[in-house]
CSV table of C-alpha atoms and ligand atoms in Angstrom, one decimal:
chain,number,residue,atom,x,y,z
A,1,UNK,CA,35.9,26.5,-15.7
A,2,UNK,CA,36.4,22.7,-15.7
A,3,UNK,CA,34.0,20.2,-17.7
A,4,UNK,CA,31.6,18.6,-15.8
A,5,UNK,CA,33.8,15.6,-17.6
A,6,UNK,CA,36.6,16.6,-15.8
A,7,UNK,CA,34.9,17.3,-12.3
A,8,UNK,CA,33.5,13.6,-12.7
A,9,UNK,CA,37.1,11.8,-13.4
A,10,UNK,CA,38.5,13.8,-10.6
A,11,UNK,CA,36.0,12.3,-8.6
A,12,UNK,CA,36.5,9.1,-9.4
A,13,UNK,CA,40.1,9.0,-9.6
A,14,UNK,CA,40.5,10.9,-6.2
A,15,UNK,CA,43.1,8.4,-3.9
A,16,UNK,CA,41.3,8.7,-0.4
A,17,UNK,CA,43.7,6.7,2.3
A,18,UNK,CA,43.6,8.7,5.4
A,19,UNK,CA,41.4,11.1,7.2
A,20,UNK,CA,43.1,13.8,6.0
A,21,UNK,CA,42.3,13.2,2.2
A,22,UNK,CA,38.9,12.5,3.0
A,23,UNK,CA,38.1,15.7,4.2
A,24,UNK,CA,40.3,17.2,1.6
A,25,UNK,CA,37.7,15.5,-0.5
A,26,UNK,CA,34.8,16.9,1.1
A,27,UNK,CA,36.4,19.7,0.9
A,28,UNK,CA,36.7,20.2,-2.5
A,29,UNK,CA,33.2,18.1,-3.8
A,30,UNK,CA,31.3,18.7,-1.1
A,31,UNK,CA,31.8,22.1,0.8
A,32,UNK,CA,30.0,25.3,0.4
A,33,UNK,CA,32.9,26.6,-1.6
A,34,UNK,CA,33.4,23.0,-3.5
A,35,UNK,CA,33.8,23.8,-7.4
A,36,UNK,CA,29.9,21.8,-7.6
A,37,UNK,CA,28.2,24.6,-5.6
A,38,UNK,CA,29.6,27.0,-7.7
A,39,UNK,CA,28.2,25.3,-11.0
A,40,UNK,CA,24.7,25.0,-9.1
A,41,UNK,CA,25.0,29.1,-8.6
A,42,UNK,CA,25.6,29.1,-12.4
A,43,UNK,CA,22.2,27.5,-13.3
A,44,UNK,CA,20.6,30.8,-13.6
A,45,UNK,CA,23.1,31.9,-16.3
A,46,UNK,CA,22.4,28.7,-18.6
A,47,UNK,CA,19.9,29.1,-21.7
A,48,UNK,CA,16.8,27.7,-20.2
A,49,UNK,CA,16.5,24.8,-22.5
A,50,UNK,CA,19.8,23.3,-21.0
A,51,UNK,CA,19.0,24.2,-17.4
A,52,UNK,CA,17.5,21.0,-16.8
A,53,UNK,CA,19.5,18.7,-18.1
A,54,UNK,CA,23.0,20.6,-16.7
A,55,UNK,CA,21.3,20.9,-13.0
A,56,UNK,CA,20.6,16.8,-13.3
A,57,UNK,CA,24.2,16.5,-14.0
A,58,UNK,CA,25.5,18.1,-11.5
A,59,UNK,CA,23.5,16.7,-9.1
A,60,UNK,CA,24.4,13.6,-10.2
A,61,UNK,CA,27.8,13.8,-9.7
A,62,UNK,CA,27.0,15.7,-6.2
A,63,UNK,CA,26.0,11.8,-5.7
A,64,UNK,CA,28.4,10.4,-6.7
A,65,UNK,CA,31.1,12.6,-4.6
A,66,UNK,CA,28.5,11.8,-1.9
A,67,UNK,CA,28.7,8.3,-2.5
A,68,UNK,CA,32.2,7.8,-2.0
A,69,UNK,CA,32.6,10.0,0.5
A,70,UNK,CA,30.3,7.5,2.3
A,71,UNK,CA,32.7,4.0,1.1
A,72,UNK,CA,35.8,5.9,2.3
A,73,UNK,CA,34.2,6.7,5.7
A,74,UNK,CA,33.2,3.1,6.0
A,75,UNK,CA,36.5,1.4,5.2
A,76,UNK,CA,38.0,4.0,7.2
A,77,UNK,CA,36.0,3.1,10.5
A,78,UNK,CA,36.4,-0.7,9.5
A,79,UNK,CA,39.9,0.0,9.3
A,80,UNK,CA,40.2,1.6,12.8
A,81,UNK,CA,38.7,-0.9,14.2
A,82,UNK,CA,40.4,-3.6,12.9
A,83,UNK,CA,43.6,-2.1,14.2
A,84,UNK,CA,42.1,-1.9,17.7
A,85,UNK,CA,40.8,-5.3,17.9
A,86,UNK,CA,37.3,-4.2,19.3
A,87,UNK,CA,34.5,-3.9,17.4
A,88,UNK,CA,32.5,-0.8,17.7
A,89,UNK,CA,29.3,-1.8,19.5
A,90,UNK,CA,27.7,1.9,19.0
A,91,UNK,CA,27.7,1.4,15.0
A,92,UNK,CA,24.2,1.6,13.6
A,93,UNK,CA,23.8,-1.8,12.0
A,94,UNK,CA,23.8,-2.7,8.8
A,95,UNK,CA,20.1,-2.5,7.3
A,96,UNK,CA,18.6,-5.6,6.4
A,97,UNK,CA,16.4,-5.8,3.2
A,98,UNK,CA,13.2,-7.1,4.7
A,99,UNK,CA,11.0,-9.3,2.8
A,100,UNK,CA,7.1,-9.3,2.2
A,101,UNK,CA,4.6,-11.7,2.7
A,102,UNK,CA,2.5,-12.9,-0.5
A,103,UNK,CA,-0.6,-11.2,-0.8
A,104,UNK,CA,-2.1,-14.2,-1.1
A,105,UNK,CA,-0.8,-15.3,1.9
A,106,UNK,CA,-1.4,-12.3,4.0
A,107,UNK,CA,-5.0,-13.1,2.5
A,108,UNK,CA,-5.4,-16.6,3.6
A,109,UNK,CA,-4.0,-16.5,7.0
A,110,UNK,CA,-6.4,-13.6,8.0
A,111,UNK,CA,-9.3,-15.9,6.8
A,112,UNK,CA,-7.6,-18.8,8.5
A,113,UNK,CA,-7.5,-16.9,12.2
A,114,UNK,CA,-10.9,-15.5,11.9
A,115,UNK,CA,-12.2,-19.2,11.3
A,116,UNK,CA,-9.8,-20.6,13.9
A,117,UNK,CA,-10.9,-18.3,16.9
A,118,UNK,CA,-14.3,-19.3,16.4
A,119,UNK,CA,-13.5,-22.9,16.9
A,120,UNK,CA,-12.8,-24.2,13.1
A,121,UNK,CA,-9.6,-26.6,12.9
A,122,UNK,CA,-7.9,-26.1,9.5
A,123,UNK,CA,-6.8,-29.1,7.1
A,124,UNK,CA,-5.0,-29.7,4.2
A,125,UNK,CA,-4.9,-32.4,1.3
A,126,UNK,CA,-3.3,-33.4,-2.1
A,127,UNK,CA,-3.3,-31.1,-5.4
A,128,UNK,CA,-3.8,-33.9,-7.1
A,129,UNK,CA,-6.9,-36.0,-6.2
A,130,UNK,CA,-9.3,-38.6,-7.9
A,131,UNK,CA,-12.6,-38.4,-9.0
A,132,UNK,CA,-14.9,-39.3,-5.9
A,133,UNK,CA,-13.2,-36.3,-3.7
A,134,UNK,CA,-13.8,-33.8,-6.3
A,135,UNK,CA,-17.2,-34.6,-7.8
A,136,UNK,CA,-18.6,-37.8,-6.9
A,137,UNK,CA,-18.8,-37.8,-3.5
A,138,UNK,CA,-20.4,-34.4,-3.8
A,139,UNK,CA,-23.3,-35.6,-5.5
A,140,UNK,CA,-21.7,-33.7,-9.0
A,141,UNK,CA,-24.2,-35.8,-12.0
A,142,UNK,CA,-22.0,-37.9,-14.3
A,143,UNK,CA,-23.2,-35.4,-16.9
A,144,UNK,CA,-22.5,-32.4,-14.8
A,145,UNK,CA,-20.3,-30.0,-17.2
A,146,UNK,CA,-17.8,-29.2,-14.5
A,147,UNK,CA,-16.5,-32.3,-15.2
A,148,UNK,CA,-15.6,-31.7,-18.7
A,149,UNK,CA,-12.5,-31.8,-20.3
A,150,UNK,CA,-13.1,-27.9,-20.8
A,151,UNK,CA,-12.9,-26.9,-16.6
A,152,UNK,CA,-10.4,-29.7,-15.2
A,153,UNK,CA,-7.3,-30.7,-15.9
A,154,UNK,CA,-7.3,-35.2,-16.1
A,155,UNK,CA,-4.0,-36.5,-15.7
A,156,UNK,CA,-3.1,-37.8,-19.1
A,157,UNK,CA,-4.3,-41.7,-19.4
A,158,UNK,CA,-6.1,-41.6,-16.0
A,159,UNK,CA,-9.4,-40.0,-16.2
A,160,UNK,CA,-9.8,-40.9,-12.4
A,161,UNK,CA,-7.0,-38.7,-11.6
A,162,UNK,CA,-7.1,-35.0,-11.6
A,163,UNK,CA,-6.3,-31.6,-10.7
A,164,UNK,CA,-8.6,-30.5,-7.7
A,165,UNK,CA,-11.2,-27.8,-8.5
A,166,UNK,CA,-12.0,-27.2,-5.6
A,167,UNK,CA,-10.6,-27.5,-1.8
A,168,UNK,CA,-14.7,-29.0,-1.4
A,169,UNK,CA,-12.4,-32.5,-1.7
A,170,UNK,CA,-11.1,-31.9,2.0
A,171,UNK,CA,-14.7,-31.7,3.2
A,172,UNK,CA,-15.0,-35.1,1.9
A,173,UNK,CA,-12.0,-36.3,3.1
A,174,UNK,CA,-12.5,-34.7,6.9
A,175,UNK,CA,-16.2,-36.3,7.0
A,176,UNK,CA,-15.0,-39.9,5.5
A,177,UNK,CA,-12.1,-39.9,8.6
A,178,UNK,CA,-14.5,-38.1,11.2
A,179,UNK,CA,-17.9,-37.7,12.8
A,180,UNK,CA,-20.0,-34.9,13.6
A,181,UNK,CA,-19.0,-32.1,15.8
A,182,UNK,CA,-17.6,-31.0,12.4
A,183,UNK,CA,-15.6,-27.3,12.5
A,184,UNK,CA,-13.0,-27.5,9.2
A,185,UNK,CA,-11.8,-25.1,6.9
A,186,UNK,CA,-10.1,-25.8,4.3
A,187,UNK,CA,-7.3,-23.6,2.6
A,188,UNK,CA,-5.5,-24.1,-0.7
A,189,UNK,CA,-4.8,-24.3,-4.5
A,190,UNK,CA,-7.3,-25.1,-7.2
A,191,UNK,CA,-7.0,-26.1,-11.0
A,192,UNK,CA,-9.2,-24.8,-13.7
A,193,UNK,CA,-8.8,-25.4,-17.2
A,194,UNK,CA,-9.4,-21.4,-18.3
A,195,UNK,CA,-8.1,-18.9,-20.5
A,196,UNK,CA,-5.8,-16.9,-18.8
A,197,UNK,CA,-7.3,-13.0,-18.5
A,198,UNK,CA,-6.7,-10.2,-15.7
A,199,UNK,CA,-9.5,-11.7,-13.8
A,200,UNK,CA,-9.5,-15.5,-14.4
A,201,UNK,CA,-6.2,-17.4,-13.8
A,202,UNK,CA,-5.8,-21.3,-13.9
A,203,UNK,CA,-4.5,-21.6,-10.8
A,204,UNK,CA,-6.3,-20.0,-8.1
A,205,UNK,CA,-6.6,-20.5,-3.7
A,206,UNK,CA,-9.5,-21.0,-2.0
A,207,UNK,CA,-10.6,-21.4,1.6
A,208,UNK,CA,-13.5,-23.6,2.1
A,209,UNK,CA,-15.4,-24.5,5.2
A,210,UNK,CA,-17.9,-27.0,6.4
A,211,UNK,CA,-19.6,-27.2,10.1
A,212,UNK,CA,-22.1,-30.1,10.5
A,213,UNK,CA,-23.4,-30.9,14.2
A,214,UNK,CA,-26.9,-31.6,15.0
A,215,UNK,CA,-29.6,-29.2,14.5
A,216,UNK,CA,-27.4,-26.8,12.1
A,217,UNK,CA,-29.2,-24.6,10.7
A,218,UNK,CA,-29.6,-21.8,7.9
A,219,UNK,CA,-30.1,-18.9,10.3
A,220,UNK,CA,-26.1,-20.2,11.9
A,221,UNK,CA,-24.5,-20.2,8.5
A,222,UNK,CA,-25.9,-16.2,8.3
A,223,UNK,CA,-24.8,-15.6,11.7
A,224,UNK,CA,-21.1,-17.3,10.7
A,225,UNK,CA,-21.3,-15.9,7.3
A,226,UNK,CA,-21.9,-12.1,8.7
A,227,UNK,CA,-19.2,-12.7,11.9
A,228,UNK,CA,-16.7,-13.2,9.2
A,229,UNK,CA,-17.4,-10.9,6.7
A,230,UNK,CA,-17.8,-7.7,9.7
A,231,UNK,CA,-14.5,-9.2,11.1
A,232,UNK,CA,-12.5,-9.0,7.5
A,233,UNK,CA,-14.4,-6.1,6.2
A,234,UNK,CA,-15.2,-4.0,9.2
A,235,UNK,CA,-18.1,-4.1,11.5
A,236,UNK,CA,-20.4,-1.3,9.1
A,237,UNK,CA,-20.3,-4.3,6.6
A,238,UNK,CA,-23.9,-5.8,5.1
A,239,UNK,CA,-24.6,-9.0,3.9
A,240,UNK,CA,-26.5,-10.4,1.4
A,241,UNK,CA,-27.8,-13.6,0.3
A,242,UNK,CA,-29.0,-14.2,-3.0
A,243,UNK,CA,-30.7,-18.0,-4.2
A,244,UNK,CA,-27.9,-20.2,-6.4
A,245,UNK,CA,-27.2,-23.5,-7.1
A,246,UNK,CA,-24.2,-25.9,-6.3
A,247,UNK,CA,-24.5,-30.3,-6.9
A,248,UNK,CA,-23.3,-30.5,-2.7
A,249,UNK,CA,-25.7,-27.8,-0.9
A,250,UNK,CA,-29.4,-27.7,-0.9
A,251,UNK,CA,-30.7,-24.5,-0.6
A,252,UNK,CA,-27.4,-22.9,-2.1
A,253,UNK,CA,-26.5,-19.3,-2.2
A,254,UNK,CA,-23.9,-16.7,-3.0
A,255,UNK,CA,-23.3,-14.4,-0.5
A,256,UNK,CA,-22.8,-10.5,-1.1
A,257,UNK,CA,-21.0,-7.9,1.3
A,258,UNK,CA,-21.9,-4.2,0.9
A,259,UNK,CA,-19.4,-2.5,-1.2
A,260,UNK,CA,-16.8,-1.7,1.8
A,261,UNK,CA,-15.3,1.5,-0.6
A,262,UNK,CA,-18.3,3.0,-1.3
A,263,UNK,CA,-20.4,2.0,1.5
A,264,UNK,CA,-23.1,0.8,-0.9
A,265,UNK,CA,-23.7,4.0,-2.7
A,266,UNK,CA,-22.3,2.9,-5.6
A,267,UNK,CA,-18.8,2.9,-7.1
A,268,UNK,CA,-16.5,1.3,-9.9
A,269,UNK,CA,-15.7,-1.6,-7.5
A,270,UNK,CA,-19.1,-2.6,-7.4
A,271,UNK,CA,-20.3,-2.0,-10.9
A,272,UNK,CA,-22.3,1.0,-9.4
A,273,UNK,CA,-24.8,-1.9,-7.6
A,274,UNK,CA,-23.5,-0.8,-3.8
A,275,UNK,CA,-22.9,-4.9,-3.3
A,276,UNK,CA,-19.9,-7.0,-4.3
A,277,UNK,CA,-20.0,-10.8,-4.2
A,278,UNK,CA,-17.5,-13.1,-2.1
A,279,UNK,CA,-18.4,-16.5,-1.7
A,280,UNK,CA,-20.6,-19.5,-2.0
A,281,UNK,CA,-22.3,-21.2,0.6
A,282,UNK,CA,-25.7,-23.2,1.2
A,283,UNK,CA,-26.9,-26.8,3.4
A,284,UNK,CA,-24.5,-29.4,2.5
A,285,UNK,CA,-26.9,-31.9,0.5
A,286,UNK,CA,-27.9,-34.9,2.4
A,287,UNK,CA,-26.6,-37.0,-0.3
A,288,UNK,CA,-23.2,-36.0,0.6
A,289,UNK,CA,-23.7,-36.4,4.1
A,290,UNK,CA,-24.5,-40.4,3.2
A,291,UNK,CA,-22.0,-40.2,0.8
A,292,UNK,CA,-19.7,-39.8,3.5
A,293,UNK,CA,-20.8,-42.3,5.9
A,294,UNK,CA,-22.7,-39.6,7.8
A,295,UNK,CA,-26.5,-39.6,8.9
A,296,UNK,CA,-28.2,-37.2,7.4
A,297,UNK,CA,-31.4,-38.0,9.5
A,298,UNK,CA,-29.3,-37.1,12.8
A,299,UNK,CA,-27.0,-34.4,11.3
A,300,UNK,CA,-27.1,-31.1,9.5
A,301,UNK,CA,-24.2,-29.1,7.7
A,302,UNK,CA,-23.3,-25.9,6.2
A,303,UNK,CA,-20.9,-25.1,3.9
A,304,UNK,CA,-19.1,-22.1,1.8
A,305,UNK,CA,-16.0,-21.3,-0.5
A,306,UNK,CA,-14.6,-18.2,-1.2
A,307,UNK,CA,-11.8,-17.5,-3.8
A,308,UNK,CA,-8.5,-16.0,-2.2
A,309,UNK,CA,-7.8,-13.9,-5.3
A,310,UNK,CA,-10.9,-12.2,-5.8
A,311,UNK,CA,-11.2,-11.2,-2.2
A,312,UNK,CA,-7.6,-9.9,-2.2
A,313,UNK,CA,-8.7,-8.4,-5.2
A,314,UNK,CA,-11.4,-6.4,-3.4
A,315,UNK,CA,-9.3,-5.9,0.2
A,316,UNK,CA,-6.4,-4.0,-2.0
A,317,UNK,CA,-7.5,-2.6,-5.1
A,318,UNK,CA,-5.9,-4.8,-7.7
A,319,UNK,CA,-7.5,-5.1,-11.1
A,320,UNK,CA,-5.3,-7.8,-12.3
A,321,UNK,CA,-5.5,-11.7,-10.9
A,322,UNK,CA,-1.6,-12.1,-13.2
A,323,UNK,CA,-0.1,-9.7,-10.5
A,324,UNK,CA,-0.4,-12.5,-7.9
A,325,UNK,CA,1.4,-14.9,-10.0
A,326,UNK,CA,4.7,-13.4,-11.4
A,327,UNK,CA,6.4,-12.3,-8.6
A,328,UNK,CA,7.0,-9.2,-9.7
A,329,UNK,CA,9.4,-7.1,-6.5
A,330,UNK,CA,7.7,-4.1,-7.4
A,331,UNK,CA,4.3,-5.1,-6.9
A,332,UNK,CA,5.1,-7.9,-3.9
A,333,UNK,CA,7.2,-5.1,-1.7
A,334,UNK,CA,3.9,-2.9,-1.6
A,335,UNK,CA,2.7,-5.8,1.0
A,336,UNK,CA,5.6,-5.3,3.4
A,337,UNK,CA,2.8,-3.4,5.8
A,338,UNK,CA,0.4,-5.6,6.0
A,339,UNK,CA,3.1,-9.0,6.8
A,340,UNK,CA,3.2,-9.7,10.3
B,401,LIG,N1,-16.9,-25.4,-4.1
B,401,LIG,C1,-17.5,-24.2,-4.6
B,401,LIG,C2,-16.7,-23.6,-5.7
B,401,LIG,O1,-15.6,-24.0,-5.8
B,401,LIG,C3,-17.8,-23.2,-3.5
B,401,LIG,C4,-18.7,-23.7,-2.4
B,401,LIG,C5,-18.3,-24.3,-1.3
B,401,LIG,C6,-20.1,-23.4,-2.6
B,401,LIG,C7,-19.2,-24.7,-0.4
B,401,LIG,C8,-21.0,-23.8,-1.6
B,401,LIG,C9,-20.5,-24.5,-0.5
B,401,LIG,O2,-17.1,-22.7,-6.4
């Protein structure tokens, strides 16, 4: 009997350039009588401790005879129709390796269309902004600690200049450039100076949003607040508000959604509580209202944030915030489903 060795060079060496020696090729490799089906009968007579390793080698080079059974039968049909001139219009094409959409993409654009059917225009703004966007305006206390060196990056020499922490800026920037009807939400990238850890990353996304009209109230930030969370979490979804505290709303609170894996009996997602947070929210602060050359005796505003990561965290069971960062193929092809 020959070696598996031999079998494998004879395979690889084997001159296919007609139709004839291709099937001559089949016939040998890949037929029912082909010297590898014979071997593949043997495996019953090999000592059990080598079966496995002598059935993956014959299978592999049942691949490989497989394989360029396949390239022959290509450059053969190229060949053929080459010499006719014509193309061959009933060839299955060639299959295209298909991207994915980020995750974090896939994220923010589903936030971004429930916003936008209901009326909210989204903006944009610079990274890079200076202090009154990020904190001033939005009635942050000279003292306040978010300021310090510990949670933004300052551009070196240029304590005015910094890395935004929050897209809260473009509210600013909408309400300095507009009056009220106000309907904005605000997607993109935020700086914080952490430690890097599987669920706190330096670089994050967020989509804010601000509405401020006249008589806004409480009860239509809840009514927003539960719209979008039944809409991205499915219509069985709970809210909850619970009291907090941010410098730019007055009252402030974070908002909770019943734990859409477990329903709200209680799981690992939700710590066993039956509720995971998603965002803040609250009445933007009169202050910043006159900050921003807006009459807070005429007008009233709500406002919330949520972070990107942690919701796509949440939507698709990922335990890690890195992931979203290293553009690993493994993990990013697992999104090809959900990009449209
Ligand atoms: N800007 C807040 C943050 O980055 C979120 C927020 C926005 C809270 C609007 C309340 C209102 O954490």
């Amino acid at each position: 009997m020959k070696s598996i060795d031999e079998i494998r060079k004879e395979i690889e060496s084997y001159k296919i350039e007609n139709a004839e020696a291709m099937e001559q090729f089949r016939l040998q490799f890949l037929s029912k009588k082909s010297e590898l089906q014979s071997m593949f009968s043997q495996i019953k007579d090999i000592a059990p401790e080598e079966r496995k390793s002598f059935g993956q080698m014959v299978n592999e080079l049942k691949d490989k005879a497989q394989q360029r059974l396949e390239e022959y039968r290509g450059k053969l049909e190229a060949a053929a129709c080459a010499h006719s001139g014509i193309a061959d219009v009933t060839r299955p094409s060639r299959n295209i390796a298909m991207g994915s959409m980020h995750p974090i993409s896939i994220m923010m654009n589903q936030v971004r269309r429930i916003f936008e059917d209901i009326g909210y225009t989204a903006v944009t703004g610079p990274d890079i902004e200076d202090d009154w966007h990020v904190f001033t305006a939005l009635n942050f206390a000279e003292e306040h600690p978010a300021r310090d060196m510990q949670d933004t990056f300052f551009v070196e020499l240029h304590p005015d200049i910094l890395l935004r922490t929050h897209t809260s800026s473009l509210q600013v920037r909408t309400m300095e450039n507009q009056q009220p009807p106000i309907r904005v939400i605000c997607p993109g990238r935020v700086f914080r100076n952490e430690a890097i850890t599987s669920r706190a990353h330096c670089i994050f996304h967020q989509v804010e949003g601000l509405y401020v009209a006249e008589n806004v109230s409480f009860a239509d930030m809840k009514q927003t607040l539960l719209y979008f969370a039944q809409r991205m979490f499915g219509p069985d979804v709970r809210i909850r508000l619970r009291p907090s505290y941010f410098p730019f709303t007055e009252p402030s609170a974070e908002m909770d959604i019943s734990c859409y894996i477990c329903g709200g009996e209680g799981c690992n997602l939700c710590k066993h509580t039956g509720w995971v947070e998603i965002l803040g929210c609250g009445m933007v602060d009169p202050n910043v209202l006159e900050n921003c050359g807006i009459d807070p005796n005429k007008y009233s505003g709500f406002a919330f944030g949520l972070g990107i990561e942690r919701m796509t965290m949440l939507k698709y069971t990922t335990n890690d915030i890195r992931l979203y960062f290293e553009n690993d193929v493994r993990f990013l092809q697992q999104f090809k489903a959900a990009t449209k």
